[in-house]
XYZ file of N, CA, C and O in Angstrom:
808
model
N -48.133 -9.150 -43.484
C -48.703 -8.965 -42.003
C -47.872 -9.549 -40.991
O -47.423 -8.915 -39.876
N -47.113 -10.612 -41.458
C -46.455 -11.270 -40.259
C -45.097 -10.613 -39.994
O -44.470 -10.417 -39.030
N -44.534 -10.096 -41.301
C -43.247 -9.323 -41.087
C -43.516 -8.098 -40.340
O -42.425 -7.749 -39.687
N -44.694 -7.470 -40.468
C -44.641 -6.269 -39.647
C -45.078 -6.666 -38.298
O -44.460 -5.768 -37.471
N -45.456 -7.651 -37.977
C -45.778 -8.094 -36.530
C -44.543 -8.372 -35.762
O -44.169 -7.923 -34.777
N -43.761 -9.000 -36.849
C -42.311 -9.387 -36.133
C -41.320 -8.469 -35.745
O -40.771 -8.111 -34.682
N -41.263 -7.488 -36.770
C -40.574 -6.155 -36.654
C -41.057 -5.325 -35.680
O -40.282 -4.668 -34.991
N -42.537 -5.279 -35.297
C -42.860 -4.409 -34.339
C -42.410 -4.898 -32.714
O -42.190 -4.048 -31.940
N -42.654 -6.248 -32.645
C -42.287 -6.853 -31.454
C -40.593 -6.939 -31.435
O -40.257 -6.842 -30.269
N -39.948 -7.069 -32.541
C -38.551 -7.244 -32.127
C -37.682 -6.141 -31.866
O -36.579 -5.763 -31.530
N -38.490 -4.907 -32.540
C -37.638 -3.597 -32.575
C -37.253 -3.151 -31.004
O -36.187 -2.715 -30.951
N -38.169 -3.284 -30.057
C -37.717 -2.789 -28.628
C -36.601 -3.769 -28.301
O -35.519 -3.373 -27.481
N -36.510 -4.967 -28.405
C -35.418 -5.780 -28.024
C -34.210 -5.442 -28.724
O -33.065 -5.382 -28.228
N -34.436 -5.003 -30.036
C -33.096 -4.585 -30.641
C -32.510 -3.365 -30.395
O -31.279 -3.242 -30.065
N -33.399 -2.480 -29.757
C -32.972 -1.302 -29.374
C -32.202 -1.241 -27.932
O -31.178 -0.561 -27.585
N -32.847 -2.326 -27.122
C -32.244 -2.436 -25.969
C -30.852 -3.129 -26.212
O -29.958 -2.768 -25.531
N -30.818 -4.140 -27.046
C -29.538 -4.718 -27.478
C -28.387 -3.705 -27.788
O -27.273 -3.620 -27.384
N -28.775 -2.746 -28.656
C -28.178 -1.589 -29.097
C -27.437 -0.753 -28.057
O -26.397 -0.257 -27.926
N -28.510 -0.347 -27.194
C -28.106 0.292 -26.004
C -27.155 -0.028 -25.137
O -26.237 0.267 -24.687
N -27.222 -1.518 -24.855
C -26.399 -1.969 -23.985
C -25.155 -2.337 -24.487
O -23.904 -2.099 -23.887
N -25.121 -2.578 -25.890
C -23.692 -2.856 -26.684
C -23.011 -1.449 -26.709
O -21.789 -1.311 -26.207
N -23.849 -0.441 -26.809
C -23.387 0.940 -26.787
C -22.938 1.251 -25.518
O -21.546 1.805 -25.183
N -23.360 0.915 -24.354
C -23.133 1.419 -22.776
C -21.668 0.260 -22.622
O -20.858 0.870 -22.005
N -21.894 -0.986 -23.044
C -20.540 -1.617 -22.650
C -19.621 -1.084 -23.642
O -18.302 -0.992 -22.850
N -19.657 -0.988 -24.737
C -18.454 -0.435 -25.366
C -17.943 1.099 -24.717
O -16.510 1.257 -24.706
N -18.685 1.772 -24.238
C -18.350 3.052 -23.733
C -17.716 2.958 -22.369
O -16.671 3.319 -21.892
N -18.195 1.818 -21.584
C -17.714 1.759 -20.322
C -16.228 0.990 -20.381
O -15.434 1.340 -19.536
N -16.130 0.182 -21.382
C -14.879 -0.542 -21.761
C -13.836 0.400 -22.112
O -12.743 0.493 -21.932
N -14.322 1.417 -22.891
C -13.456 2.395 -23.355
C -12.878 3.728 -22.130
O -11.830 3.879 -22.139
N -13.865 3.801 -21.383
C -13.693 4.675 -20.175
C -12.946 4.219 -19.160
O -11.702 4.705 -18.399
N -12.917 2.792 -18.697
C -12.161 2.247 -17.907
C -10.671 2.131 -18.160
O -9.851 2.538 -17.374
N -10.361 1.829 -19.133
C -8.868 1.738 -19.528
C -8.256 3.353 -19.520
O -7.056 3.628 -18.950
N -8.974 4.341 -19.997
C -8.728 5.922 -19.796
C -8.568 6.186 -18.102
O -7.741 6.789 -17.945
N -9.672 5.700 -17.689
C -9.239 6.230 -16.243
C -8.000 5.340 -15.500
O -7.251 5.876 -14.782
N -7.804 4.022 -15.755
C -6.826 3.267 -15.217
C -5.434 3.921 -15.809
O -4.522 3.827 -15.092
N -5.390 4.283 -16.990
C -4.357 4.896 -17.416
C -3.750 6.296 -16.914
O -2.855 6.499 -16.492
N -4.997 7.090 -16.355
C -4.907 8.239 -15.658
C -4.253 7.965 -14.454
O -3.401 8.799 -14.035
N -4.808 6.913 -13.602
C -4.561 6.562 -12.334
C -2.951 6.003 -12.301
O -2.291 6.381 -11.408
N -2.665 5.237 -13.293
C -1.380 4.586 -13.292
C -0.461 5.663 -13.524
O 0.937 5.685 -12.767
N -0.668 6.473 -14.208
C 0.200 7.860 -14.527
C 0.191 8.692 -13.403
O 1.634 8.819 -13.015
N -0.473 8.817 -12.748
C -0.321 9.452 -11.519
C 0.332 8.904 -10.498
O 1.043 9.607 -9.686
N 0.192 7.628 -10.297
C 0.838 6.695 -9.441
C 2.346 7.043 -9.609
O 3.273 7.009 -8.967
N 2.700 6.559 -10.890
C 4.058 6.444 -11.365
C 4.629 8.074 -11.298
O 5.804 8.280 -10.757
N 4.093 8.979 -11.293
C 4.527 10.592 -11.508
C 4.676 10.813 -9.945
O 5.773 11.249 -9.325
N 3.847 10.281 -8.909
C 3.869 10.668 -7.579
C 5.006 9.673 -7.081
O 5.995 10.260 -6.092
N 5.284 8.526 -7.473
C 6.279 7.780 -6.917
C 7.817 7.965 -7.350
O 8.542 7.684 -6.791
N 7.788 8.923 -8.267
C 9.062 9.383 -8.961
C 9.620 10.376 -7.886
O 10.864 10.709 -8.054
N 8.739 10.822 -6.681
C 9.439 11.787 -5.811
C 9.668 10.991 -4.792
O 10.298 11.826 -3.887
N 9.791 9.746 -4.556
C 10.038 8.808 -3.310
C 11.480 8.478 -3.513
O 11.769 8.488 -4.866
N 11.947 7.868 -2.462
C 13.629 7.319 -2.463
C 13.486 6.107 -3.334
O 14.545 5.947 -3.857
N 12.455 5.112 -3.349
C 12.614 4.071 -3.990
C 11.396 4.167 -4.998
O 10.285 3.220 -4.804
N 11.378 4.636 -5.886
C 10.465 4.775 -6.993
C 9.630 3.594 -7.638
O 8.590 3.426 -7.903
N 10.805 2.649 -8.214
C 10.247 1.370 -8.787
C 9.545 0.491 -7.740
O 8.557 0.048 -8.114
N 9.953 0.394 -6.641
C 9.069 -0.520 -5.449
C 7.889 0.249 -5.215
O 6.702 -0.269 -5.223
N 7.875 1.611 -5.068
C 6.771 2.384 -4.873
C 5.570 1.904 -6.091
O 4.429 1.750 -5.652
N 5.960 2.128 -7.115
C 5.267 1.965 -8.163
C 4.416 0.337 -8.616
O 3.237 0.275 -8.580
N 5.420 -0.553 -8.193
C 5.235 -1.698 -8.278
C 4.224 -2.318 -7.185
O 3.396 -3.182 -7.185
N 4.413 -1.537 -6.073
C 3.562 -1.749 -4.785
C 2.087 -1.346 -4.865
O 1.126 -1.749 -4.362
N 2.197 0.015 -5.296
C 0.839 0.533 -5.655
C -0.055 0.469 -6.794
O -1.293 0.685 -6.953
N 0.641 0.225 -8.028
C -0.124 0.203 -9.123
C -1.139 -0.868 -9.191
O -2.069 -0.558 -9.977
N -1.117 -1.917 -8.619
C -2.324 -2.779 -8.637
C -3.472 -2.385 -7.758
O -4.630 -2.783 -7.982
N -3.371 -1.184 -7.213
C -4.422 -0.746 -6.500
C -4.866 0.869 -7.308
O -5.708 1.715 -6.564
N -4.582 0.886 -8.527
C -4.984 2.027 -9.182
C -6.366 2.450 -9.332
O -6.757 3.333 -9.199
N -7.266 1.332 -9.316
C -8.952 1.664 -9.294
C -9.112 2.294 -8.003
O -10.145 2.752 -7.895
N -8.607 1.701 -6.962
C -8.933 2.624 -5.544
C -8.544 3.800 -5.518
O -9.003 4.866 -4.973
N -7.090 3.867 -5.936
C -6.385 5.490 -6.097
C -6.927 6.472 -6.858
O -6.715 7.457 -6.358
N -7.067 6.427 -7.883
C -7.599 7.009 -8.940
C -6.471 7.939 -9.068
O -5.385 7.743 -9.281
N -6.920 9.332 -8.688
C -5.606 10.356 -8.694
C -5.814 11.164 -7.601
O -5.485 12.504 -7.536
N -6.256 10.511 -6.536
C -6.274 11.323 -5.292
C -4.971 11.246 -4.395
O -4.456 9.916 -3.913
N -4.150 12.103 -3.970
C -2.933 12.067 -3.022
C -3.438 11.544 -1.757
O -2.380 10.772 -1.205
N -4.533 11.885 -1.358
C -4.765 11.021 0.005
C -5.092 9.676 -0.050
O -4.830 8.890 0.869
N -5.508 9.207 -1.045
C -5.926 7.847 -1.203
C -4.503 7.039 -1.483
O -4.273 5.940 -1.112
N -3.620 7.756 -2.438
C -2.372 7.221 -2.518
C -1.587 6.955 -1.132
O -1.087 5.964 -0.916
N -1.783 8.187 -0.336
C -0.825 8.005 0.911
C -1.508 6.810 1.763
O -1.285 5.791 2.353
N -2.965 6.848 1.788
C -3.876 5.646 2.574
C -3.198 4.332 2.333
O -3.078 3.298 2.976
N -3.338 4.093 0.891
C -2.958 2.832 0.105
C -1.457 2.389 0.638
O -1.182 1.305 0.976
N -0.600 3.421 0.549
C 0.721 3.438 0.876
C 0.942 2.731 2.239
O 1.885 1.731 2.419
N 0.200 3.186 2.990
C 0.127 2.746 4.534
C -0.396 1.514 4.531
O 0.292 0.913 5.293
N -1.460 1.063 3.924
C -2.065 -0.070 4.033
C -1.168 -1.071 3.311
O -1.129 -2.260 4.258
N -0.407 -0.999 2.500
C 0.339 -1.782 1.773
C 1.571 -2.157 2.805
O 2.183 -3.247 2.889
N 2.083 -1.126 3.587
C 3.118 -1.351 4.419
C 2.934 -1.892 5.587
O 3.713 -2.753 6.193
N 1.656 -1.618 5.918
C 1.294 -2.266 7.161
C 0.961 -3.687 6.879
O 1.239 -4.756 7.725
N 0.427 -4.152 5.741
C 0.204 -5.630 5.646
C 1.934 -6.231 5.484
O 2.017 -7.392 5.803
N 2.857 -5.700 4.597
C 4.110 -6.377 4.762
C 4.683 -6.172 6.105
O 5.374 -7.211 6.492
N 4.570 -5.324 6.852
C 4.982 -5.243 8.420
C 4.381 -6.485 9.106
O 5.052 -7.098 10.002
N 3.110 -6.746 8.908
C 2.509 -7.819 9.632
C 3.032 -9.192 9.235
O 3.193 -9.783 9.937
N 3.062 -9.134 7.825
C 3.617 -10.477 7.268
C 5.150 -10.883 7.959
O 5.669 -12.072 7.977
N 5.871 -9.655 7.783
C 7.336 -9.856 8.206
C 7.480 -9.944 9.747
O 8.287 -11.156 10.194
N 6.787 -9.568 10.494
C 6.700 -9.689 11.858
C 6.297 -11.439 12.258
O 7.007 -11.917 13.004
N 5.306 -11.778 11.483
C 4.749 -12.941 11.647
C 5.879 -14.236 11.450
O 6.204 -15.132 11.954
N 6.602 -13.981 10.193
C 7.754 -14.596 9.793
C 8.673 -14.604 10.825
O 9.552 -15.551 11.150
N 9.056 -13.478 11.376
C 10.010 -13.306 12.461
C 9.844 -14.175 13.465
O 10.804 -14.670 14.212
N 8.659 -14.073 14.281
C 8.085 -14.942 14.967
C 8.185 -16.468 15.037
O 8.796 -17.009 15.813
N 8.159 -16.855 13.739
C 8.563 -18.342 13.693
C 9.757 -18.499 13.363
O 10.463 -19.548 13.946
N 10.737 -17.628 12.872
C 12.052 -17.978 12.873
C 12.715 -17.941 14.079
O 13.658 -18.721 14.156
N 12.257 -17.077 15.215
C 12.965 -17.155 16.450
C 12.966 -18.395 17.095
O 13.608 -18.701 17.966
N 11.949 -19.131 16.653
C 11.855 -20.460 17.083
C 12.610 -21.541 16.459
O 12.356 -22.859 16.998
N 13.399 -21.353 15.467
C 14.010 -22.369 14.764
C 14.948 -22.879 15.866
O 15.699 -22.317 16.542
N 15.443 -24.151 15.342
C 16.453 -25.041 16.137
C 17.790 -24.468 15.579
O 18.146 -24.314 14.472
N 18.842 -24.499 16.552
C 20.005 -24.464 16.032
C 20.679 -23.124 16.147
O 21.723 -22.890 15.772
N 19.897 -21.973 16.616
C 20.301 -20.588 16.704
C 21.197 -20.237 18.022
O 20.708 -21.094 18.951
N 22.070 -19.716 17.822
C 23.258 -19.392 19.008
C 22.225 -18.211 19.589
O 21.538 -17.559 19.484
N 22.460 -18.192 21.005
C 22.159 -17.181 21.911
C 21.789 -15.904 21.544
O 20.858 -14.915 21.853
N 22.975 -15.497 20.961
C 22.824 -14.056 20.291
C 21.983 -13.974 19.349
O 21.369 -12.854 18.969
N 21.900 -14.778 18.494
C 21.020 -14.920 17.199
C 19.495 -14.761 17.967
O 18.784 -14.288 17.354
N 19.130 -15.657 18.877
C 17.818 -15.634 19.596
C 17.548 -14.113 19.997
O 16.526 -13.923 19.907
N 18.584 -13.573 20.615
C 18.430 -12.354 21.136
C 17.860 -11.306 20.359
O 17.150 -10.499 20.373
N 18.929 -11.261 19.036
C 18.610 -10.418 18.120
C 17.226 -10.597 17.504
O 16.635 -9.521 17.099
N 16.770 -11.712 17.280
C 15.565 -11.995 16.687
C 14.435 -11.709 17.491
O 13.437 -10.946 17.024
N 14.483 -11.938 18.623
C 13.524 -11.573 19.567
C 13.331 -10.030 19.678
O 12.316 -9.371 19.734
N 14.451 -9.292 19.841
C 14.437 -7.739 19.633
C 13.773 -7.250 18.366
O 12.939 -6.398 18.364
N 13.963 -7.857 17.231
C 13.708 -7.600 15.963
C 12.039 -7.686 15.991
O 11.243 -6.771 15.362
N 11.597 -8.974 16.467
C 10.038 -9.100 16.825
C 9.488 -7.942 17.303
O 8.365 -7.716 17.005
N 10.127 -7.706 18.602
C 9.462 -6.659 19.649
C 9.406 -5.209 18.747
O 8.388 -4.574 18.726
N 10.604 -4.824 17.846
C 10.617 -3.586 17.174
C 9.427 -3.588 16.009
O 8.802 -2.799 16.089
N 9.261 -4.890 15.525
C 8.251 -5.033 14.557
C 6.704 -5.110 14.643
O 5.824 -4.442 14.274
N 6.725 -5.563 16.186
C 5.414 -5.364 16.600
C 5.156 -3.932 16.909
O 3.848 -3.525 16.600
N 6.082 -3.393 17.333
C 6.175 -1.703 17.492
C 5.546 -0.984 16.053
O 4.572 -0.177 16.202
N 6.215 -1.573 15.427
C 5.974 -0.849 13.934
C 4.558 -1.312 13.271
O 3.853 -0.310 13.060
N 4.015 -2.282 13.645
C 2.631 -2.636 13.310
C 1.823 -1.671 13.883
O 0.674 -1.459 13.384
N 1.712 -1.592 15.214
C 0.895 -0.686 16.192
C 0.964 0.583 15.542
O 0.047 1.419 15.407
N 2.074 1.067 15.334
C 2.402 2.728 15.027
C 1.778 2.885 13.661
O 1.252 4.077 13.201
N 1.934 1.823 12.672
C 1.344 1.909 11.199
C -0.301 2.080 11.368
O -0.840 2.626 10.492
N -0.560 0.979 12.140
C -2.148 1.017 12.546
C -2.790 2.298 12.885
O -3.830 2.776 12.570
N -1.880 3.079 13.933
C -2.383 4.148 14.350
C -2.476 5.413 13.357
O -3.559 6.064 13.239
N -1.353 5.328 12.437
C -1.070 6.222 11.650
C -2.360 5.909 10.170
O -2.912 7.149 9.912
N -2.718 4.917 10.164
C -3.865 4.608 9.212
C -5.300 5.136 10.045
O -6.276 5.661 9.134
N -5.419 4.908 11.255
C -6.684 5.258 11.658
C -6.751 6.754 11.727
O -7.830 7.442 11.570
N -5.539 7.379 12.095
C -5.679 8.710 12.178
C -5.779 9.300 10.768
O -6.402 10.616 10.301
N -5.491 8.743 9.458
C -5.808 9.332 8.201
C -7.485 9.483 7.888
O -7.798 10.327 7.168
N -8.014 8.688 8.647
C -9.529 8.535 8.452
C -10.081 9.935 9.230
O -11.205 10.144 9.227
N -9.333 10.324 10.234
C -9.935 11.501 11.275
C -9.534 12.851 10.597
O -9.770 13.872 11.065
N -8.807 13.110 9.609
C -8.255 14.282 9.076
C -9.402 15.045 8.820
O -10.172 14.801 7.859
N -9.534 16.375 9.207
C -10.478 17.213 8.594
C -9.731 18.551 8.467
O -8.728 18.755 8.846
N -10.262 19.703 7.778
C -9.512 20.806 7.441
C -9.050 21.396 8.784
O -8.286 22.005 9.060
N -10.068 21.348 9.840
C -9.807 22.146 11.082
C -8.474 21.469 11.899
O -7.711 22.077 12.710
N -8.390 20.235 11.862
C -7.341 19.415 12.617
C -6.281 19.068 11.632
O -5.420 17.997 12.299
N -6.054 19.387 10.676
C -5.203 18.646 9.546
C -3.852 18.735 10.163
O -3.261 17.593 10.038
N -3.231 19.901 10.295
C -1.771 19.959 10.647
C -1.558 19.178 12.001
O -0.432 18.589 12.012
N -2.496 19.131 12.824
C -2.160 18.520 14.204
C -2.050 16.986 13.866
O -1.283 16.291 14.435
N -3.153 16.338 13.264
C -3.354 14.800 12.964
C -1.990 14.619 11.992
O -1.527 13.607 12.218
N -1.721 15.360 11.092
C -0.596 15.056 10.202
C 0.517 14.823 10.769
O 1.459 13.972 10.452
N 0.987 15.844 11.698
C 2.290 15.647 12.652
C 2.025 14.284 13.127
O 3.228 13.621 13.418
N 1.125 13.856 14.059
C 1.139 12.415 14.634
C 1.352 11.445 13.686
O 2.208 10.640 13.924
N 0.870 11.432 12.480
C 0.817 10.404 11.515
C 2.342 10.216 11.038
O 3.036 9.316 10.856
N 3.134 11.678 10.667
C 4.525 11.722 10.170
C 5.327 11.146 11.242
O 6.448 10.479 11.039
N 4.878 11.514 12.466
C 5.815 11.007 13.827
C 5.822 9.513 13.755
O 6.967 8.943 14.108
N 4.746 8.867 13.819
C 4.476 7.520 13.721
C 5.088 6.793 12.820
O 6.031 5.617 12.959
N 5.148 7.128 11.516
C 5.703 6.576 10.261
C 7.363 6.775 10.619
O 7.894 5.714 10.205
N 7.605 7.936 10.879
C 9.134 8.027 11.183
C 9.602 7.252 12.010
O 10.879 6.803 12.295
N 8.903 6.890 13.440
C 9.239 5.664 14.414
C 9.445 4.384 13.682
O 10.271 3.776 14.292
N 8.827 4.337 12.898
C 8.466 2.738 11.982
C 10.001 2.650 11.527
O 10.870 1.604 11.772
N 10.436 3.707 10.993
C 11.718 3.679 10.093
C 12.943 3.458 11.331
O 13.824 2.475 11.087
N 12.805 3.922 12.254
C 13.730 3.923 13.366
C 13.728 2.390 14.038
O 14.710 1.887 14.158
N 12.255 1.967 14.204
C 12.454 0.568 14.802
C 13.083 -0.659 13.669
O 13.769 -1.433 14.136
N 12.612 -0.222 12.465
C 13.475 -1.148 11.408
C 15.085 -1.205 11.365
O 15.615 -1.988 10.955
N 15.470 0.116 11.685
C 16.963 0.235 11.727
C 17.582 -0.464 12.804
O 18.479 -1.149 13.160
N 16.723 -0.346 13.926
C 17.230 -1.213 15.095
C 17.358 -2.578 15.307
O 18.238 -3.176 15.250
N 16.315 -2.917 14.329
C 16.164 -4.437 13.933
C 17.244 -4.885 13.226
O 18.032 -5.807 13.620
N 17.727 -4.158 12.189
C 18.759 -4.711 11.445
C 20.148 -4.327 12.103
O 20.923 -5.242 11.986
N 20.274 -3.731 12.982
C 21.418 -3.217 13.475
C 21.793 -4.281 14.294
O 23.113 -4.560 14.611
N 20.816 -5.050 15.020
C 21.033 -6.175 15.872
C 21.592 -7.301 15.127
O 22.185 -8.339 15.778
N 21.643 -7.372 13.746
C 22.328 -8.573 12.983
C 23.414 -8.040 12.314
O 24.109 -8.930 11.490
N 24.167 -7.187 12.917
C 25.363 -6.610 12.296
C 26.631 -7.292 12.976
O 26.618 -8.096 13.982
N 27.518 -7.550 12.040
C 28.717 -8.225 12.500
C 28.883 -9.504 11.972
O 28.078 -10.105 11.677
N 30.061 -10.093 12.055
C 30.402 -11.587 11.478
C 29.859 -12.490 12.643
O 29.838 -13.827 11.736
N 29.596 -12.584 13.781
C 29.482 -13.555 14.531
C 28.166 -14.241 14.387
O 27.509 -15.373 14.655
N 27.239 -13.334 13.614
C 25.617 -13.705 13.134
C 25.664 -14.725 11.984
O 26.804 -14.430 11.102
N 24.856 -15.832 12.094
C 24.640 -16.853 10.852
C 24.289 -15.966 9.421
O 23.593 -15.069 9.591
N 25.094 -16.351 8.490
C 25.300 -15.605 7.319
C 23.481 -15.520 6.801
O 23.308 -14.794 6.095
N 23.237 -16.892 6.537
C 21.752 -17.102 6.062
C 20.759 -16.490 6.789
O 20.003 -15.777 6.141
N 21.056 -16.492 8.138
C 19.876 -15.786 8.796
C 19.968 -14.361 8.819
O 18.717 -13.613 8.756
N 21.008 -13.851 8.718
C 21.238 -12.505 8.649
C 20.670 -11.816 7.333
O 20.017 -10.923 7.067
N 20.866 -12.682 6.088
C 20.603 -12.448 4.761
C 18.989 -12.328 5.034
O 18.538 -11.556 4.038
N 18.296 -13.500 5.580
C 17.118 -13.325 5.301
C 16.207 -12.357 6.022
O 15.324 -11.697 5.718
N 16.915 -12.053 7.103
C 16.189 -10.972 8.001
C 16.539 -9.709 7.357
O 15.232 -8.926 7.029
N 17.449 -9.533 6.963
C 18.153 -7.833 6.368
C 16.852 -7.745 5.105
O 16.423 -7.005 4.798
N 16.844 -8.878 4.076
C 16.028 -8.709 2.920
C 14.465 -8.453 3.248
O 14.227 -7.563 2.544
N 13.989 -9.163 4.311
C 12.680 -8.759 4.541
C 12.553 -7.252 5.293
O 11.529 -6.540 4.960
N 13.385 -7.249 6.150
C 13.174 -5.806 7.108
C 13.644 -4.680 5.938
O 13.048 -3.679 5.941
N 14.603 -4.772 5.214
C 14.836 -3.829 4.225
C 13.735 -3.457 3.420
O 13.735 -2.412 2.948
N 13.456 -4.279 2.764
C 12.247 -4.076 1.922
C 11.087 -3.419 2.628
O 10.527 -2.349 2.056
N 10.763 -3.867 3.842
C 9.654 -3.158 4.570
C 10.149 -1.578 5.072
O 9.292 -0.682 5.035
N 11.672 -1.476 5.269
C 12.025 -0.158 5.592
C 11.758 0.763 4.331
O 11.546 2.181 4.313
N 11.984 0.161 3.080
C 12.100 0.947 1.743
C 10.477 1.548 1.619
O 10.463 2.516 1.086
N 9.580 0.399 1.970
C 8.184 0.552 1.666
C 7.625 1.766 2.795
O 6.955 2.603 2.400
N 8.291 1.753 3.805
C 7.809 2.615 4.792
C 8.347 4.096 4.661
O 7.687 5.112 4.580
N 9.764 4.269 4.056
C 10.070 5.350 3.329
C 9.345 6.004 2.305
O 9.141 7.249 2.279
N 8.916 5.162 1.483
C 8.046 5.392 0.687
C 6.618 6.020 0.983
O 6.243 7.095 0.541
N 6.174 5.375 1.865
C 4.780 5.696 2.221
C 5.098 7.131 3.247
O 4.245 7.924 2.874
N 6.202 7.259 3.842
C 6.273 8.621 4.419
C 6.449 9.695 3.380
O 5.969 10.982 3.661
N 7.304 9.333 2.345
C 7.233 10.442 1.341
C 6.006 10.918 0.648
O 5.653 12.057 0.446
N 5.213 9.771 0.423
C 3.903 10.149 -0.145
C 3.049 10.863 0.829
O 1.959 11.808 0.473
N 3.122 10.648 2.319
C 2.299 11.184 3.273
C 2.910 12.666 3.210
O 2.103 13.683 3.377
N 4.099 13.011 3.072
C 4.686 14.252 3.146
C 4.086 15.132 2.004
O 3.807 16.463 2.109
N 4.156 14.270 0.828
C 3.590 15.046 -0.582
C 2.094 15.449 -0.097
O 1.746 16.674 -0.484
N 1.470 14.855 0.355
C 0.092 14.868 0.527
C -0.092 16.157 1.611
O -0.757 17.168 1.259
N 0.584 16.108 2.661
C 0.619 17.051 3.806
C 0.950 18.590 3.120
O 0.474 19.517 3.474
N 2.108 18.425 2.208
C 2.473 19.814 1.619
C 1.405 20.262 0.737
O 1.480 21.785 0.400
N 0.367 19.357 0.336
C -0.528 20.352 -0.531
C -1.468 21.325 0.412
O -2.241 22.003 -0.277
N -1.520 21.049 1.709
C -2.238 21.757 2.678
C -1.513 23.037 3.545
O -2.055 23.467 4.410
N -0.421 23.091 2.880
C 0.456 24.125 3.794
C 0.110 25.352 3.161
O -0.531 25.676 2.281
């Protein structure tokens, strides 16, 4: 009798446990499959950009957000580029206050800070417009986004041009170019992914 009583009361708990175990196992199996599909999508999409390795390494960490959506891929590429632009702009603002810089180096740094500030604003506008895209206004809004991101590339070129020539401090030039060139490469990739997304609606 005791055995029957124990079995009767234990059975629901056992069924719940088995159900939870099955759910966890299913979820664990489904998650890697979804992540695998997403990372494959990111790798394939990045293969069409100018700097595919940088594209993949900067976006693969966001696979769970991107999934296999071209729009979310473009959104995320813009967000990651904006974050890089902000940190680069902040670093340049601190570097321009460094002691021992020549007047020409200070001027180049100040110009660069101004260009990067414009880049941050343009990337923020582009991200805002991505949320406003609808079927009826897609082409018009996308043109604005492509124009703004292209302008960011011009700003970055202008920044690095200011450090051309042997008269500039070698270490300073190397530090600035390394940061700005990486940002330019990310911007180029973001524009490539935006163009790919736009082409789906032509």
